[in-house]
C-alpha cells in the first residue's frame, strides 16, 4: 500500500539507507533527477544522479542525524 501511495505522488520521493543506497524511488523522482527508478534500486545515489545539489542535501541530512529540507530548481 505504501509503495502505491508513494508511486502516485506528484513529489519526487527517494528512500536511502545510511550508505546512500537507493531503497525506493518513485517515478516522479526519476523524472526530476533524470534516472530510471527501477534501475536505481540497490545502487548508490551518486551512481544514478550526478546532480551535486541533491548529493549535498543527502550528505547534510546523514551527517546531522535529523531531517533536512532544501528546495532545488
XYZ file of N, CA, C and O in Angstrom:
292
model
N 0.814 -1.187 0.000
C 0.000 0.000 0.000
C 0.864 1.259 0.000
O 0.558 2.209 -0.705
N 1.916 1.231 0.804
C 2.801 2.397 0.863
C 3.456 2.658 -0.483
O 3.534 3.792 -0.942
N 3.905 1.621 -1.142
C 4.535 1.764 -2.462
C 3.548 2.377 -3.460
O 3.902 3.236 -4.250
N 2.296 1.976 -3.397
C 1.264 2.518 -4.285
C 1.047 4.000 -4.018
O 0.958 4.803 -4.949
N 0.990 4.376 -2.754
C 0.803 5.782 -2.391
C 1.987 6.619 -2.865
O 1.818 7.666 -3.487
N 3.203 6.175 -2.577
C 4.396 6.922 -2.970
C 4.537 7.017 -4.482
O 4.985 8.028 -5.009
N 4.144 5.977 -5.178
C 4.250 5.986 -6.642
C 3.291 6.973 -7.277
O 3.559 7.498 -8.356
N 2.175 7.239 -6.626
C 1.184 8.148 -7.177
C 1.393 9.609 -6.813
O 0.629 10.474 -7.254
N 2.408 9.923 -6.051
C 2.631 11.303 -5.612
C 3.193 12.166 -6.738
O 3.905 11.674 -7.609
N 2.881 13.464 -6.688
C 3.447 14.400 -7.661
C 4.842 14.846 -7.237
O 5.614 15.346 -8.038
N 5.176 14.654 -5.944
C 6.509 14.965 -5.457
C 7.431 13.773 -5.697
O 6.997 12.631 -5.694
N 8.702 14.088 -5.893
C 9.678 13.023 -6.035
C 10.057 12.481 -4.669
O 10.321 13.242 -3.748
N 10.073 11.169 -4.532
C 10.424 10.525 -3.270
C 11.532 9.513 -3.528
O 11.412 8.649 -4.394
N 12.622 9.658 -2.769
C 13.721 8.704 -2.833
C 14.026 8.283 -1.403
O 14.249 9.126 -0.543
N 14.026 6.981 -1.151
C 14.388 6.453 0.161
C 15.793 5.865 0.056
O 16.076 5.097 -0.861
N 16.650 6.268 0.996
C 18.042 5.823 1.014
C 18.367 5.194 2.354
O 17.770 5.548 3.365
N 19.377 4.328 2.367
C 19.888 3.849 3.641
C 21.059 4.737 4.055
O 21.381 5.718 3.365
N 21.715 4.423 5.175
C 22.809 5.247 5.678
C 24.015 5.290 4.755
O 24.843 6.193 4.852
N 24.132 4.324 3.872
C 25.253 4.276 2.924
C 24.883 4.922 1.587
O 25.606 4.778 0.604
N 23.758 5.624 1.547
C 23.251 6.305 0.356
C 22.849 5.343 -0.756
O 22.837 5.690 -1.929
N 22.489 4.136 -0.377
C 21.993 3.165 -1.344
C 20.496 3.390 -1.517
O 19.762 3.528 -0.539
N 20.039 3.424 -2.763
C 18.624 3.671 -3.059
C 17.798 2.442 -2.674
O 18.056 1.341 -3.160
N 16.818 2.656 -1.806
C 15.894 1.596 -1.410
C 14.610 1.664 -2.220
O 13.990 0.646 -2.509
N 14.214 2.888 -2.569
C 12.987 3.120 -3.343
C 13.077 4.487 -3.995
O 13.636 5.420 -3.427
N 12.540 4.608 -5.170
C 12.386 5.907 -5.832
C 11.111 5.848 -6.662
O 10.872 4.873 -7.375
N 10.284 6.875 -6.525
C 9.070 6.874 -7.335
C 9.352 7.456 -8.721
O 10.438 7.988 -8.995
N 8.373 7.325 -9.613
C 8.557 7.770 -10.998
C 8.847 9.261 -11.094
O 9.651 9.698 -11.910
N 8.201 10.048 -10.247
C 8.412 11.496 -10.286
C 9.851 11.850 -9.921
O 10.461 12.730 -10.529
N 10.434 11.160 -8.946
C 11.835 11.384 -8.597
C 12.721 11.072 -9.797
O 13.667 11.800 -10.085
N 12.409 10.012 -10.494
C 13.167 9.659 -11.696
C 13.096 10.748 -12.750
O 14.093 11.073 -13.394
N 11.910 11.325 -12.919
C 11.751 12.415 -13.891
C 12.554 13.634 -13.470
O 13.264 14.239 -14.272
N 12.436 14.010 -12.205
C 13.104 15.217 -11.703
C 14.628 15.080 -11.670
O 15.345 16.031 -11.948
N 15.101 13.898 -11.310
C 16.536 13.693 -11.138
C 17.175 12.958 -12.312
O 18.362 12.649 -12.285
N 16.367 12.675 -13.306
C 16.827 12.090 -14.574
C 17.496 10.724 -14.401
O 18.644 10.520 -14.775
N 16.750 9.786 -13.798
C 17.216 8.403 -13.719
C 16.017 7.459 -13.755
O 14.888 7.876 -13.548
N 16.282 6.202 -14.048
C 15.230 5.181 -14.084
C 15.059 4.608 -12.678
O 15.973 3.954 -12.172
N 13.921 4.861 -12.029
C 13.734 4.432 -10.651
C 13.962 2.933 -10.419
O 14.623 2.558 -9.457
N 13.439 2.100 -11.270
C 13.590 0.652 -11.074
C 15.055 0.232 -11.151
O 15.508 -0.628 -10.395
N 15.807 0.849 -12.040
C 17.226 0.516 -12.199
C 18.079 1.104 -11.079
O 19.203 0.671 -10.864
N 17.555 2.085 -10.357
C 18.314 2.753 -9.300
C 18.347 1.956 -7.997
O 19.287 2.094 -7.213
N 17.344 1.136 -7.768
C 17.256 0.394 -6.508
C 18.486 -0.498 -6.342
O 18.880 -1.229 -7.249
N 19.108 -0.364 -5.170
C 20.297 -1.147 -4.868
C 21.603 -0.468 -5.237
O 22.674 -0.947 -4.897
N 21.517 0.655 -5.921
C 22.722 1.400 -6.320
C 22.884 2.629 -5.425
O 21.938 3.101 -4.818
N 24.080 3.161 -5.370
C 24.355 4.386 -4.616
C 23.714 5.569 -5.335
O 23.652 5.599 -6.572
N 23.270 6.558 -4.579
C 22.627 7.731 -5.165
C 23.544 8.419 -6.167
O 23.115 8.812 -7.242
N 24.834 8.559 -5.832
C 25.762 9.250 -6.726
C 25.973 8.492 -8.030
O 26.439 9.056 -9.004
N 25.610 7.218 -8.078
C 25.717 6.449 -9.318
C 24.552 6.722 -10.262
O 24.699 6.587 -11.471
N 23.407 7.086 -9.700
C 22.211 7.243 -10.536
C 21.886 8.689 -10.886
O 21.193 8.942 -11.858
N 22.378 9.636 -10.092
C 22.171 11.045 -10.433
C 23.455 11.822 -10.164
O 24.077 11.650 -9.130
N 23.825 12.636 -11.092
C 25.061 13.424 -10.967
C 24.775 14.852 -10.514
O 25.606 15.728 -10.659
N 23.599 15.068 -9.953
C 23.228 16.412 -9.514
C 23.820 16.662 -8.134
O 23.357 16.145 -7.125
N 24.860 17.460 -8.108
C 25.627 17.705 -6.885
C 24.771 18.289 -5.756
O 24.959 17.950 -4.593
N 23.825 19.150 -6.081
C 22.982 19.762 -5.044
C 22.186 18.698 -4.295
O 22.025 18.782 -3.074
N 21.716 17.696 -4.987
C 20.969 16.614 -4.350
C 21.889 15.816 -3.438
O 21.538 15.486 -2.307
N 23.071 15.527 -3.909
C 24.039 14.779 -3.108
C 24.423 15.545 -1.846
O 24.562 14.960 -0.768
N 24.547 16.869 -1.947
C 24.879 17.689 -0.780
C 23.775 17.644 0.266
O 24.045 17.567 1.468
N 22.526 17.696 -0.172
C 21.395 17.630 0.755
C 21.417 16.303 1.512
O 21.240 16.261 2.731
N 21.655 15.229 0.792
C 21.689 13.907 1.422
C 22.843 13.821 2.421
O 22.667 13.347 3.548
N 24.007 14.301 2.037
C 25.165 14.263 2.932
C 24.912 15.058 4.212
O 25.248 14.623 5.303
N 24.294 16.218 4.092
C 23.980 17.038 5.267
C 22.972 16.349 6.168
O 23.097 16.373 7.392
N 21.962 15.751 5.563
C 20.942 15.056 6.356
C 21.544 13.879 7.103
O 21.257 13.670 8.287
N 22.385 13.127 6.446
C 23.015 11.978 7.100
C 24.005 12.414 8.183
O 24.099 11.788 9.229
N 24.722 13.487 7.953
C 25.698 13.972 8.934
C 25.021 14.583 10.151
O 25.508 14.455 11.277
N 23.881 15.239 9.943
C 23.195 15.929 11.027
C 22.323 15.037 11.869
O 21.923 15.413 12.962
N 21.991 13.865 11.369
C 21.188 12.941 12.135
C 19.710 13.303 12.247
O 18.969 12.641 12.941
N 19.281 14.342 11.592
C 17.881 14.742 11.660
C 17.379 15.129 10.275
O 18.109 15.054 9.305
N 16.141 15.555 10.220
C 15.574 15.964 8.930
C 16.306 17.181 8.357
O 16.811 18.019 9.097
N 16.355 17.246 7.059
C 16.963 18.380 6.377
C 16.119 18.675 5.160
O 15.749 17.770 4.427
N 15.825 19.924 4.951
C 14.979 20.320 3.828
C 15.656 21.409 3.022
O 16.270 22.318 3.594
N 15.530 21.308 1.709
C 16.064 22.323 0.823
C 15.299 22.254 -0.487
O 15.017 21.179 -0.984
N 14.965 23.401 -1.029
C 14.280 23.441 -2.309
C 15.303 23.610 -3.408
O 16.185 24.462 -3.326
N 15.195 22.785 -4.429
C 16.122 22.811 -5.544
C 15.387 23.126 -6.837
O 14.252 22.706 -7.021
N 16.052 23.865 -7.700
C 15.481 24.144 -9.029
C 16.094 23.211 -10.039
O 17.244 22.867 -9.976
